[in-house]
Short mmCIF file of C-alpha atoms and ligand atoms in Angstrom, two decimals:
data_model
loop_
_atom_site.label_atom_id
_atom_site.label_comp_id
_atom_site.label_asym_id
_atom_site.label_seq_id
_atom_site.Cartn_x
_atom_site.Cartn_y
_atom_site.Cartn_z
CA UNK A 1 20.57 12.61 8.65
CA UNK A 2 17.20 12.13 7.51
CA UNK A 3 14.17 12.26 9.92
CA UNK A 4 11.73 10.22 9.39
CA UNK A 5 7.95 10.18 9.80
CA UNK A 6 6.31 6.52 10.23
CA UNK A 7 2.43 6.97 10.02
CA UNK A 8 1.18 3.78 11.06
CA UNK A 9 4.23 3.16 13.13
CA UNK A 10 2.70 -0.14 14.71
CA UNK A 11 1.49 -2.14 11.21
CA UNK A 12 3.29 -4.32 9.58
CA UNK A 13 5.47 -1.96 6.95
CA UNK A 14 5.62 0.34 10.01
CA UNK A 15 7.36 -1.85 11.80
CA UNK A 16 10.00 -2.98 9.28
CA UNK A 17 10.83 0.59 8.76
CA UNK A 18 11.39 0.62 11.98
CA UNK A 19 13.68 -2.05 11.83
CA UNK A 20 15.79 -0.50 8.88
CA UNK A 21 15.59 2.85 10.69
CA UNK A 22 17.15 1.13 13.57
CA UNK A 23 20.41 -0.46 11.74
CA UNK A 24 21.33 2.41 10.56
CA UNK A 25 21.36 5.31 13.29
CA UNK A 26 24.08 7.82 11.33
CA UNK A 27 21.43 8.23 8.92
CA UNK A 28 17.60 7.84 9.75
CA UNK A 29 16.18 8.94 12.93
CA UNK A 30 12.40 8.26 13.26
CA UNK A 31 11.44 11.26 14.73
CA UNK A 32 7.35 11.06 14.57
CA UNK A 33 4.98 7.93 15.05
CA UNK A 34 1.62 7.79 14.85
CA UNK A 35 -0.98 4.56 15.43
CA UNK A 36 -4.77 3.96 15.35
CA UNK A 37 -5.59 2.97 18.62
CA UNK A 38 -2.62 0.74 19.98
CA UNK A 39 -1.65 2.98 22.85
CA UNK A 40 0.78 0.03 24.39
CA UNK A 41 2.52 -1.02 21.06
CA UNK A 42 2.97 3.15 20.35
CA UNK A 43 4.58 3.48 23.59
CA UNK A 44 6.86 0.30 23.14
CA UNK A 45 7.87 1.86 19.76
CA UNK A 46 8.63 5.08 21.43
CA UNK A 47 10.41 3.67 24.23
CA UNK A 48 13.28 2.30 21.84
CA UNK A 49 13.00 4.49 19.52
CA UNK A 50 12.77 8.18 21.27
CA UNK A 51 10.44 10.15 18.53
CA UNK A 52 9.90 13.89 19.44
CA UNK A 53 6.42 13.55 18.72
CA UNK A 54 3.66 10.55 19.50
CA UNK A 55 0.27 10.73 17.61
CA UNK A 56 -3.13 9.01 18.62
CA UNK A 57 -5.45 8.93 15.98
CA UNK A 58 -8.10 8.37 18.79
CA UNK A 59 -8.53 11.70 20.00
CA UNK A 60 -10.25 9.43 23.39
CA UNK A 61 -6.70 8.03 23.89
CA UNK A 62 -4.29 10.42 24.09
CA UNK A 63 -4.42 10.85 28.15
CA UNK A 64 -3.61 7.48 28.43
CA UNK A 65 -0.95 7.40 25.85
CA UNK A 66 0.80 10.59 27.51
CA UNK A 67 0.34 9.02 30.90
CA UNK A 68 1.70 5.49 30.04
CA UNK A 69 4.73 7.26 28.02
CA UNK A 70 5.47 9.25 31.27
CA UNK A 71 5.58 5.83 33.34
CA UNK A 72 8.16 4.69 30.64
CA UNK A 73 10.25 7.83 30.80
CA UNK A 74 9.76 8.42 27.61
CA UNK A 75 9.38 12.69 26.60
CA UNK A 76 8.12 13.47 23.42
CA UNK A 77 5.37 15.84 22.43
CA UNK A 78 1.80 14.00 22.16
CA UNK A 79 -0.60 14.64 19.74
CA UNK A 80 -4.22 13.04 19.35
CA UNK A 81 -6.99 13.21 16.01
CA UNK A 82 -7.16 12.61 12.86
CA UNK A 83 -6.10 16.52 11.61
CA UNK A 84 -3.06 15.53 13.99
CA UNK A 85 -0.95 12.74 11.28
CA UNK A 86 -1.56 15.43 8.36
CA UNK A 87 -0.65 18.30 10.80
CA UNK A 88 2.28 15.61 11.54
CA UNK A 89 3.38 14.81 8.13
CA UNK A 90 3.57 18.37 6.49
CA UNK A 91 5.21 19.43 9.80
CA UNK A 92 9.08 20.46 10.39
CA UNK A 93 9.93 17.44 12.48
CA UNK A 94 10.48 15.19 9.54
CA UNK A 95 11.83 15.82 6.07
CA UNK A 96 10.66 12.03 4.77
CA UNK A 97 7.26 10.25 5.37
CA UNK A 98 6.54 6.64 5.44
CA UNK A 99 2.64 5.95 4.53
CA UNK A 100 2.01 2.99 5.96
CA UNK A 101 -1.04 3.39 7.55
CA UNK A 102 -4.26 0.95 5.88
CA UNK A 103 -7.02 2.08 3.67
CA UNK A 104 -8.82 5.44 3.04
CA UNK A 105 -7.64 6.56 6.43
CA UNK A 106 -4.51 7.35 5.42
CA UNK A 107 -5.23 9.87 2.16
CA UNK A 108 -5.36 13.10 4.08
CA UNK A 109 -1.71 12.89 5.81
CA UNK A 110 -0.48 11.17 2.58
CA UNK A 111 -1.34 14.38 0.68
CA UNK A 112 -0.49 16.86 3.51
CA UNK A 113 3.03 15.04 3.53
CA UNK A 114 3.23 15.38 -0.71
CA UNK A 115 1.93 19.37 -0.71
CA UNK A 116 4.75 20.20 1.99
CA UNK A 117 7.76 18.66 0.08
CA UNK A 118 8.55 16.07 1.75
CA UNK A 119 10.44 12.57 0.57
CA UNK A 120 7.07 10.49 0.59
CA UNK A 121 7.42 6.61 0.76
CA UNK A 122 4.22 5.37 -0.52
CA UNK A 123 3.15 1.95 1.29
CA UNK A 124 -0.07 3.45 1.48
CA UNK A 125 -1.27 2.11 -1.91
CA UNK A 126 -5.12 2.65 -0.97
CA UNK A 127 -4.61 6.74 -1.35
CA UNK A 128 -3.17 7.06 -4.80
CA UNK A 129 -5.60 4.22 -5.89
CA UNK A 130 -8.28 6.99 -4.95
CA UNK A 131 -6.87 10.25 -5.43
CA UNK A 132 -3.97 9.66 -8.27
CA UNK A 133 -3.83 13.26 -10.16
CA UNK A 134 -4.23 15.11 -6.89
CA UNK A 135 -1.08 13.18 -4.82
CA UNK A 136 1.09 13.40 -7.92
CA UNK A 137 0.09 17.13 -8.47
CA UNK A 138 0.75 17.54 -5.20
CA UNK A 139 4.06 15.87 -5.31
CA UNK A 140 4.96 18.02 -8.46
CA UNK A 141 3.90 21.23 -6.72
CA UNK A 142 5.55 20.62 -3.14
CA UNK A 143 8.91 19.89 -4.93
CA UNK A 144 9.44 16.80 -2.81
CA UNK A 145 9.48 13.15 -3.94
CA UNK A 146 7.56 10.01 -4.79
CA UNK A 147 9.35 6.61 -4.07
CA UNK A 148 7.16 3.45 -4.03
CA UNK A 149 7.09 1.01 -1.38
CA UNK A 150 4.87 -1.42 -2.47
CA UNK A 151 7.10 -4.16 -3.47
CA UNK A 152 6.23 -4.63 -7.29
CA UNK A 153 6.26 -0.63 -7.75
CA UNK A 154 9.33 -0.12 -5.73
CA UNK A 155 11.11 -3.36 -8.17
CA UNK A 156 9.74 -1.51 -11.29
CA UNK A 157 11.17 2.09 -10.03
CA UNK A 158 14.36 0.31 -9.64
CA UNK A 159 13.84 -1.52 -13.45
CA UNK A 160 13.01 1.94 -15.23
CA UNK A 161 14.92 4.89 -16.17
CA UNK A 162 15.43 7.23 -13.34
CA UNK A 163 14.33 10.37 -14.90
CA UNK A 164 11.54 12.16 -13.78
CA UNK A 165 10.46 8.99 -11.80
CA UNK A 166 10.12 10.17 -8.29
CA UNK A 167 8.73 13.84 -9.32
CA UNK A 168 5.09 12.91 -9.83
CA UNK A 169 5.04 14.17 -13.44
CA UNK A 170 6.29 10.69 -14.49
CA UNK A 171 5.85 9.54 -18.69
CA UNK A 172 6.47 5.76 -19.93
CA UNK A 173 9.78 5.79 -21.41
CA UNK A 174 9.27 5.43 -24.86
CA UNK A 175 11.54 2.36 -25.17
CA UNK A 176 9.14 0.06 -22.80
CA UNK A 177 6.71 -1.99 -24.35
CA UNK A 178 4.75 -3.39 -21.31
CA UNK A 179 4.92 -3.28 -17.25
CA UNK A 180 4.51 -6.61 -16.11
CA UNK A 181 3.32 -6.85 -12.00
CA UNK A 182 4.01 -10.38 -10.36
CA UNK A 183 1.53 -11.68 -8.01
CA UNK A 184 2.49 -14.50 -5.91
CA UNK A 185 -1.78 -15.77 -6.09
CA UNK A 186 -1.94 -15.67 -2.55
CA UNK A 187 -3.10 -18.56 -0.55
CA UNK A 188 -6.18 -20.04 -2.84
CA UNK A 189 -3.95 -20.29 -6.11
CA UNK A 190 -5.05 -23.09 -7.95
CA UNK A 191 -8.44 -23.53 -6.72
CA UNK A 192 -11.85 -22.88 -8.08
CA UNK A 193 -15.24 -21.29 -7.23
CA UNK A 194 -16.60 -24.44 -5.60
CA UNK A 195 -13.62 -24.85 -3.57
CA UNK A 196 -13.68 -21.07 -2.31
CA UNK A 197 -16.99 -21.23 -0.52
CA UNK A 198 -16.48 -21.44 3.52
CA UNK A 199 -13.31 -19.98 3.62
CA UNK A 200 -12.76 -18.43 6.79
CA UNK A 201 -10.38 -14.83 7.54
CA UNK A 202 -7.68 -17.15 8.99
CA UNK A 203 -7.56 -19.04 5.83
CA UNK A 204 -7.33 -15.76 3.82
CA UNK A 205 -5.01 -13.89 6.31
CA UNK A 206 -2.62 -17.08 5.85
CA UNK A 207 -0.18 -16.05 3.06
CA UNK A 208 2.36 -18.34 1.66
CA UNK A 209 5.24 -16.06 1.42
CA UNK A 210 4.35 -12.73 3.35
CA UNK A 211 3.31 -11.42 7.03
CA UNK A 212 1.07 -8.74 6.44
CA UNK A 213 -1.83 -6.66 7.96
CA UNK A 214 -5.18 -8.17 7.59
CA UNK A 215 -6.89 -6.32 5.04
CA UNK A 216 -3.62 -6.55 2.54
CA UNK A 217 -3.98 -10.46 3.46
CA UNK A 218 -7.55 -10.49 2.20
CA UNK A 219 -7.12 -8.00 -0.89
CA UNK A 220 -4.23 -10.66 -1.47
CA UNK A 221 -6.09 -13.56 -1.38
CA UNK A 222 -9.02 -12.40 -3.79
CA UNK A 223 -6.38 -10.48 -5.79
CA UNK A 224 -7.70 -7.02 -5.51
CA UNK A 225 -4.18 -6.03 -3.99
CA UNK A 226 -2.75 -6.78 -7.83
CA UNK A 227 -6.11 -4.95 -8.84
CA UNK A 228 -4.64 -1.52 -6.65
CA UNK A 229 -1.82 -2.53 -7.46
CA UNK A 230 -2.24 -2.29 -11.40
CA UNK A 231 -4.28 1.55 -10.82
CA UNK A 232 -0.97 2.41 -8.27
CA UNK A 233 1.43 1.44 -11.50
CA UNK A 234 -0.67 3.18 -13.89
CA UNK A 235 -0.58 6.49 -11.59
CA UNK A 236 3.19 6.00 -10.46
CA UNK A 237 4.67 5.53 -13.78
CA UNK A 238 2.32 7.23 -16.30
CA UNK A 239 1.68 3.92 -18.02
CA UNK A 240 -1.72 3.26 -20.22
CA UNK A 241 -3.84 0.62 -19.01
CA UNK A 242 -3.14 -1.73 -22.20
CA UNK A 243 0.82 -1.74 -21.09
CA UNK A 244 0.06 -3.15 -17.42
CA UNK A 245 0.00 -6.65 -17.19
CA UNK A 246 -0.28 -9.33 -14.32
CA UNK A 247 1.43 -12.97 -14.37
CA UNK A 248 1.40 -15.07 -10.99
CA UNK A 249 4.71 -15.97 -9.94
CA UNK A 250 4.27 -18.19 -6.58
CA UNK A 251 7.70 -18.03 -5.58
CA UNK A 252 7.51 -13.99 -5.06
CA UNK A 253 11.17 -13.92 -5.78
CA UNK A 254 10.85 -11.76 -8.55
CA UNK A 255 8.78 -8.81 -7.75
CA UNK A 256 8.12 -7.34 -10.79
CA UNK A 257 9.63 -6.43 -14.25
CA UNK A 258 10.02 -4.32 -17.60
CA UNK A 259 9.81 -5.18 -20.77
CA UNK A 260 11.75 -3.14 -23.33
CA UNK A 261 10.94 -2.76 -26.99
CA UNK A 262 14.40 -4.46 -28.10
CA UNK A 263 13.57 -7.51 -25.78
CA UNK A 264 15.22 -6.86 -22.93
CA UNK A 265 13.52 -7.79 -19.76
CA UNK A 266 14.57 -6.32 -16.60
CA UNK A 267 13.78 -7.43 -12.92
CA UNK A 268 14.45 -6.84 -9.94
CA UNK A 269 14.82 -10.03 -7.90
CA UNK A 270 15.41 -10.69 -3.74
CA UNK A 271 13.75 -12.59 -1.20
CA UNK A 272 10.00 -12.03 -0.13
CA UNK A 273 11.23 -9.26 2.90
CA UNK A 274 9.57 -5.82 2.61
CA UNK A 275 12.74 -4.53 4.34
CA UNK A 276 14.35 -4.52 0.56
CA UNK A 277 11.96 -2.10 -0.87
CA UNK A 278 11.60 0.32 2.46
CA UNK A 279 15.65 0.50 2.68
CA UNK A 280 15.28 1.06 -1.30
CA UNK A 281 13.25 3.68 -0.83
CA UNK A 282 14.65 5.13 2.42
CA UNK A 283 18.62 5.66 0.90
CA UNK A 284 17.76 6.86 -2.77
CA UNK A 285 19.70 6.88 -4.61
CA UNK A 286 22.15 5.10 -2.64
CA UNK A 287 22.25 1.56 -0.91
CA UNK A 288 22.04 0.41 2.55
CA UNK A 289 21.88 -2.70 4.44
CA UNK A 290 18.04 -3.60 5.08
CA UNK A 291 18.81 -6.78 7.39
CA UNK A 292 17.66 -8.76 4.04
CA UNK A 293 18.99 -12.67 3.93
CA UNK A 294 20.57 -12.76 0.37
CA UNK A 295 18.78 -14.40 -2.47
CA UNK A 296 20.69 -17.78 -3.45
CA UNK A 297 19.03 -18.80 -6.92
CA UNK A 298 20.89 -21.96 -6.73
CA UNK A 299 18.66 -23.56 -3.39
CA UNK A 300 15.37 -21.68 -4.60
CA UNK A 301 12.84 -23.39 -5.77
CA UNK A 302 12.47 -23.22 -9.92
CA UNK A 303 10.64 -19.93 -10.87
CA UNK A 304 7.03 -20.15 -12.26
CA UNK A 305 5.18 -18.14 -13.60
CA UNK A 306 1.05 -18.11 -15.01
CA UNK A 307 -1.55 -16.11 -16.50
CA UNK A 308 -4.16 -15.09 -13.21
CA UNK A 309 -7.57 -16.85 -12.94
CA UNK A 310 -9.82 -13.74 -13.65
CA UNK A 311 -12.76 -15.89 -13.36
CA UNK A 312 -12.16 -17.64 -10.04
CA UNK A 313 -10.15 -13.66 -8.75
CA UNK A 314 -13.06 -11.70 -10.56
CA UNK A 315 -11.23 -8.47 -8.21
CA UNK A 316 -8.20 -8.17 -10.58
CA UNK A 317 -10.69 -7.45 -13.33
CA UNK A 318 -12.99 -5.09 -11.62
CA UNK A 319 -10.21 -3.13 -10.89
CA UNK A 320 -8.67 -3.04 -14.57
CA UNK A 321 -12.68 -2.15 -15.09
CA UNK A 322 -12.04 1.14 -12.66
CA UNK A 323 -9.25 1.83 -14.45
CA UNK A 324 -10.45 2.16 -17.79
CA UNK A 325 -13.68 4.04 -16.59
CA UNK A 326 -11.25 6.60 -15.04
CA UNK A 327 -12.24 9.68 -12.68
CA UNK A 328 -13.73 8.47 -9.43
CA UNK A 329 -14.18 4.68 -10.30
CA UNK A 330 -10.82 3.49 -8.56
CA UNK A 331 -12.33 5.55 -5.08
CA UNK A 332 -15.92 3.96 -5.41
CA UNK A 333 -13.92 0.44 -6.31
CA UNK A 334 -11.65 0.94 -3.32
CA UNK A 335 -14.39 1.96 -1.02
CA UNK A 336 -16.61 -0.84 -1.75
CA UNK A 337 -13.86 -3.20 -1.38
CA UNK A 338 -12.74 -2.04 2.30
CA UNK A 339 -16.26 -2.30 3.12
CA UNK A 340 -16.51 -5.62 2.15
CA UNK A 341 -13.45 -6.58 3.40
CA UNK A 342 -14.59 -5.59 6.66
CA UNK A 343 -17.81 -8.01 6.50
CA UNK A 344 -15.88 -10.67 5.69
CA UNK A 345 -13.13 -10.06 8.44
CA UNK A 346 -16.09 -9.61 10.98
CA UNK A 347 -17.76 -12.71 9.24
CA UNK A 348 -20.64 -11.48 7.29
CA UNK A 349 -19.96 -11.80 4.16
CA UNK A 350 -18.83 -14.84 2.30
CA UNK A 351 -14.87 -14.80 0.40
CA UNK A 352 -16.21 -14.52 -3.02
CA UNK A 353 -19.08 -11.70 -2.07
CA UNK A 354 -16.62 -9.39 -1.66
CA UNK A 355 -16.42 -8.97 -5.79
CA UNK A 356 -19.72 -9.22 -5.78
CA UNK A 357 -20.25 -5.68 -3.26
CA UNK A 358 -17.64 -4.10 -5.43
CA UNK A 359 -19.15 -4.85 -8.48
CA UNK A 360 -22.76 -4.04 -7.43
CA UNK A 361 -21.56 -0.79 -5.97
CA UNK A 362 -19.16 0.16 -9.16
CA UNK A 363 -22.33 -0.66 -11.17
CA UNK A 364 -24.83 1.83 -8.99
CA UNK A 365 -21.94 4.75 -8.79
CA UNK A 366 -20.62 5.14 -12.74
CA UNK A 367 -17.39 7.26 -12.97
CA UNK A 368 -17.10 11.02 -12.06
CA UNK A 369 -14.35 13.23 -12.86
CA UNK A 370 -12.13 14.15 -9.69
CA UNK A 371 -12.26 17.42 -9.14
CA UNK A 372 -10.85 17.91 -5.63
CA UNK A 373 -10.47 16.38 -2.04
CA UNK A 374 -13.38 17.14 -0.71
CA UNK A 375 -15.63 15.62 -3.67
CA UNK A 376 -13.74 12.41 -3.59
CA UNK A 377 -14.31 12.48 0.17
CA UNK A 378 -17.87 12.70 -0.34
CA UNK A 379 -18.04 10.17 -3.31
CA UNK A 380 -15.80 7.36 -1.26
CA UNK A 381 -18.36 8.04 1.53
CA UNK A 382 -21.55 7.61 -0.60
CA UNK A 383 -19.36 4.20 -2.47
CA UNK A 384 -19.35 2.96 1.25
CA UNK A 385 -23.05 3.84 2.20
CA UNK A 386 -23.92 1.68 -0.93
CA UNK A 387 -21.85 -1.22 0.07
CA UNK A 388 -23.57 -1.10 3.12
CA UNK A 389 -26.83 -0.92 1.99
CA UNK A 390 -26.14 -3.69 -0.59
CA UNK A 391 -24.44 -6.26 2.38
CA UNK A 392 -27.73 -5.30 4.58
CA UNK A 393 -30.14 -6.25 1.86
CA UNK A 394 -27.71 -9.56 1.02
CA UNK A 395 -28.28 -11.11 4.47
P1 NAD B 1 -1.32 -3.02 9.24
O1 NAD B 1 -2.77 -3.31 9.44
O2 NAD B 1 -0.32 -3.99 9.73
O3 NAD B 1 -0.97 -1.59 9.88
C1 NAD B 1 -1.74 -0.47 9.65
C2 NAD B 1 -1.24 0.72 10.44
O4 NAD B 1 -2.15 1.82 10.17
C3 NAD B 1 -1.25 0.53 11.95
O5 NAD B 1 -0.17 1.23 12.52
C4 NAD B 1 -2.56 1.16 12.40
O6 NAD B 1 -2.50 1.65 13.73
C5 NAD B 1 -2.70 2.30 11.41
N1 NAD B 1 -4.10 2.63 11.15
C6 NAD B 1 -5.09 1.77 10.78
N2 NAD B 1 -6.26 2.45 10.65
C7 NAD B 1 -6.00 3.74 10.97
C8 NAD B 1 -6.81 4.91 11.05
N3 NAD B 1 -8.13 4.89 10.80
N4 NAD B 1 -6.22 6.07 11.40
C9 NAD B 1 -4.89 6.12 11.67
N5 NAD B 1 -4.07 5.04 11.62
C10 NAD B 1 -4.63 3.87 11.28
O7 NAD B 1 -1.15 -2.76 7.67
P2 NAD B 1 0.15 -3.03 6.77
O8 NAD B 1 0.14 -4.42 6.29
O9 NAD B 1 1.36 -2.48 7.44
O10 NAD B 1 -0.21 -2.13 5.50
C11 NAD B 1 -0.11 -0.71 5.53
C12 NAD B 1 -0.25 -0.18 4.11
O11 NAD B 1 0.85 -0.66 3.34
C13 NAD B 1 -1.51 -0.71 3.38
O12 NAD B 1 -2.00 0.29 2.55
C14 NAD B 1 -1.00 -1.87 2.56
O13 NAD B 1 -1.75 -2.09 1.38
C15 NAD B 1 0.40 -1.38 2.21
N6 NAD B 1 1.37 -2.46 1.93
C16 NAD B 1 1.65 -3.37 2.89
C17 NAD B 1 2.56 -4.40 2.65
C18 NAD B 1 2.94 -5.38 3.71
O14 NAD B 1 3.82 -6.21 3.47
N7 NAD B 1 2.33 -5.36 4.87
C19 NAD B 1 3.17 -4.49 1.38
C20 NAD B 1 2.85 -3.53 0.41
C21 NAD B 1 1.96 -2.51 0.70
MG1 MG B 2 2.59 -5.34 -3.38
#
């Protein structure tokens, strides 16, 4: 039996863990959940799902959530703040972590989870965009595990050689010539700078082929989530810049593949479901049902596949920019970028500003080395102060 931590029960990947959790009740109990500030969905989740421990992060809402969880019967421990999830994650009530929860916010419990050991099942791209060497030394020195969520990582963990893969002291196998990520282009694919001014958050949030939170949806739409995505591969699977590459593949069928020297391609192919990937990740090495409708190639539509607009998506190439500078540049990048997200969200900032923040801010901060938590701390909350400062003087 594996017990299971879902940190950012009451998101979207949170919620299809939940799902897979649920099918399969001889082997995953959830036994910890943890949201933001969504006291009624929290206590829905705990009512069918009977965790021994409820987490707040709003320290303010914790009498509430205690009270409402004793008017739905419901007894588990309660636990409020943000020290609370990493308190949570290293703790002895769960032996595997699910990182689902959005942005910056979730680094601290994503590395308290890796220190203590535990199975971590990284959604959570955001915190090893920022802090790679320190989650994967942390991984290595806590003995647990690594396993990808993300869909694209999780196919190309399932595409490589298992050795050494999940122990965060990963190296290229020698034999691969190239990673290739597939991004389905997200909902503007196809259309050009002219055509991208005025777009509103619904237009962005509306993805052809997934449900997601709304700052994924966003990041998806300008391509910055195949911009993270690129710095998560290049952490995850000790692969040089130069072998990561990006095609857009609009039917998201196949999520990602490996390209050996000898020619051989792999891929790992299913429908657009995130349930695949968290029931992946979940059972390693073994399979389980995730609730997935099987893939019939015959009634799909024909695969495509084309080189991204880097012009029109000038994200994917800030964030190959972060890359190559190294040390903090991915933080600052990332930083800038949730900022901006946010003033677009909120409507203040136009669609294609947001590369224009993130490049502004990456020009202002140039790369640091990464030295420890606490100094990337600091340096994602000077990136952010910048962004700020540059979307006040914009308007
Ligand atoms: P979401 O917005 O649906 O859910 C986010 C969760 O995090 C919620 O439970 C929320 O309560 C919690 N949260 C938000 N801010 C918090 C804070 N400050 N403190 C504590 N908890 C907080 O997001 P999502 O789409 O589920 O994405 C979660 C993560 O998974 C993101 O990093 C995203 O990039 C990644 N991811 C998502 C998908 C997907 O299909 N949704 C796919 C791949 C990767
Ligand atoms: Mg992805």
């Amino acid at each position: 039996m594996k017990n299971v931590a879902v940190l950012g029960a009451t998101g979207s990947i949170g919620g299809n863990t939940l799902d897979v959790i649920a099918r399969h009740p001889e082997r995953f109990r959830a036994t910890v959940l943890t949201a933001h500030h969504q006291v009624d969905a929290l206590v829905t989740l705990c009512a069918q799902h009977r965790p021994d421990l409820a987490v707040i992060a709003d320290p303010g809402l914790e009498a509430e959530l205690s009270r409402k969880l004793r008017a739905a019967s419901v007894c588990c421990e309660v636990a409020s703040g943000h020290d609370a999830l990493a308190i949570a994650a290293s703790g002895n009530l769960c032996d595997t972590v699910v990182a689902a929860i959005v942005g910056a916010a979730g680094l601290e419990s994503t590395l308290a989870a890796a220190h203590a050991g535990k199975r971590l099942l990284l959604a959570n791209k955001e915190a090893i965009v920022m802090a790679g060497p320190l989650l994967l030394d942390a991984v290595a020195i806590g003995g647990g595990a690594l396993i990808p969520v993300d869909s694209e990582h999780n196919a190309l963990f399932q595409c490589l050689p298992a050795e050494g893969l999940a122990s965060g002291r990963p190296t290229l196998h020698k034999g691969v010539r190239r990673l290739t990520l597939t991004a389905s282009g997200g909902p503007f694919r196809g259309l050009g700078r002219a055509e991208l001014t005025g777009i509103t958050p619904d237009q962005a949030c509306k993805h052809p082929n997934w449900v997601m939170g709304r700052k994924i949806s966003v990041d998806s739409a300008t391509l910055m989530n195949k911009g993270l995505e690129v710095i998560e591969a290049h952490h995850l699977f000790g692969a040089a810049p130069d072998l990561i590459n990006v095609v857009v593949h609009p039917q998201s069928l196949v999520h990602s593949f490996v390209e050996y020297l000898d020619g051989s391609v792999l891929a790992q192919l299913g429908n657009p479901d995130m349930r695949t990937a968290i029931a992946h990740a979940l059972a390693w090495p073994e399979r389980v049902d995730a609730g997935v409708a099987p893939l019939d190639l015959t009634t799909c539509a024909p695969l495509a596949f084309e080189a991204p607009d880097l012009a029109t998506f000038r994200c994917l190439a800030l964030a190959f920019q972060a890359l190559r500078a190294g040390g903090d540049a991915p933080a600052v990048l990332n930083a800038a970028n949730e900022i901006a997200v946010e003033a677009f969200l909120a409507g203040a900032l136009p669609f294609l500003s947001i590369a224009d923040v993130v490049d502004a801010v990456l020009a202002e901060l140039p790369a640091q080395a990464v030295v420890d938590v606490q100094t990337l701390l600091e340096r994602d909350r000077v990136a952010r102060e910048a962004a700020r400062r540059i979307l006040r003087n914009a308007c």
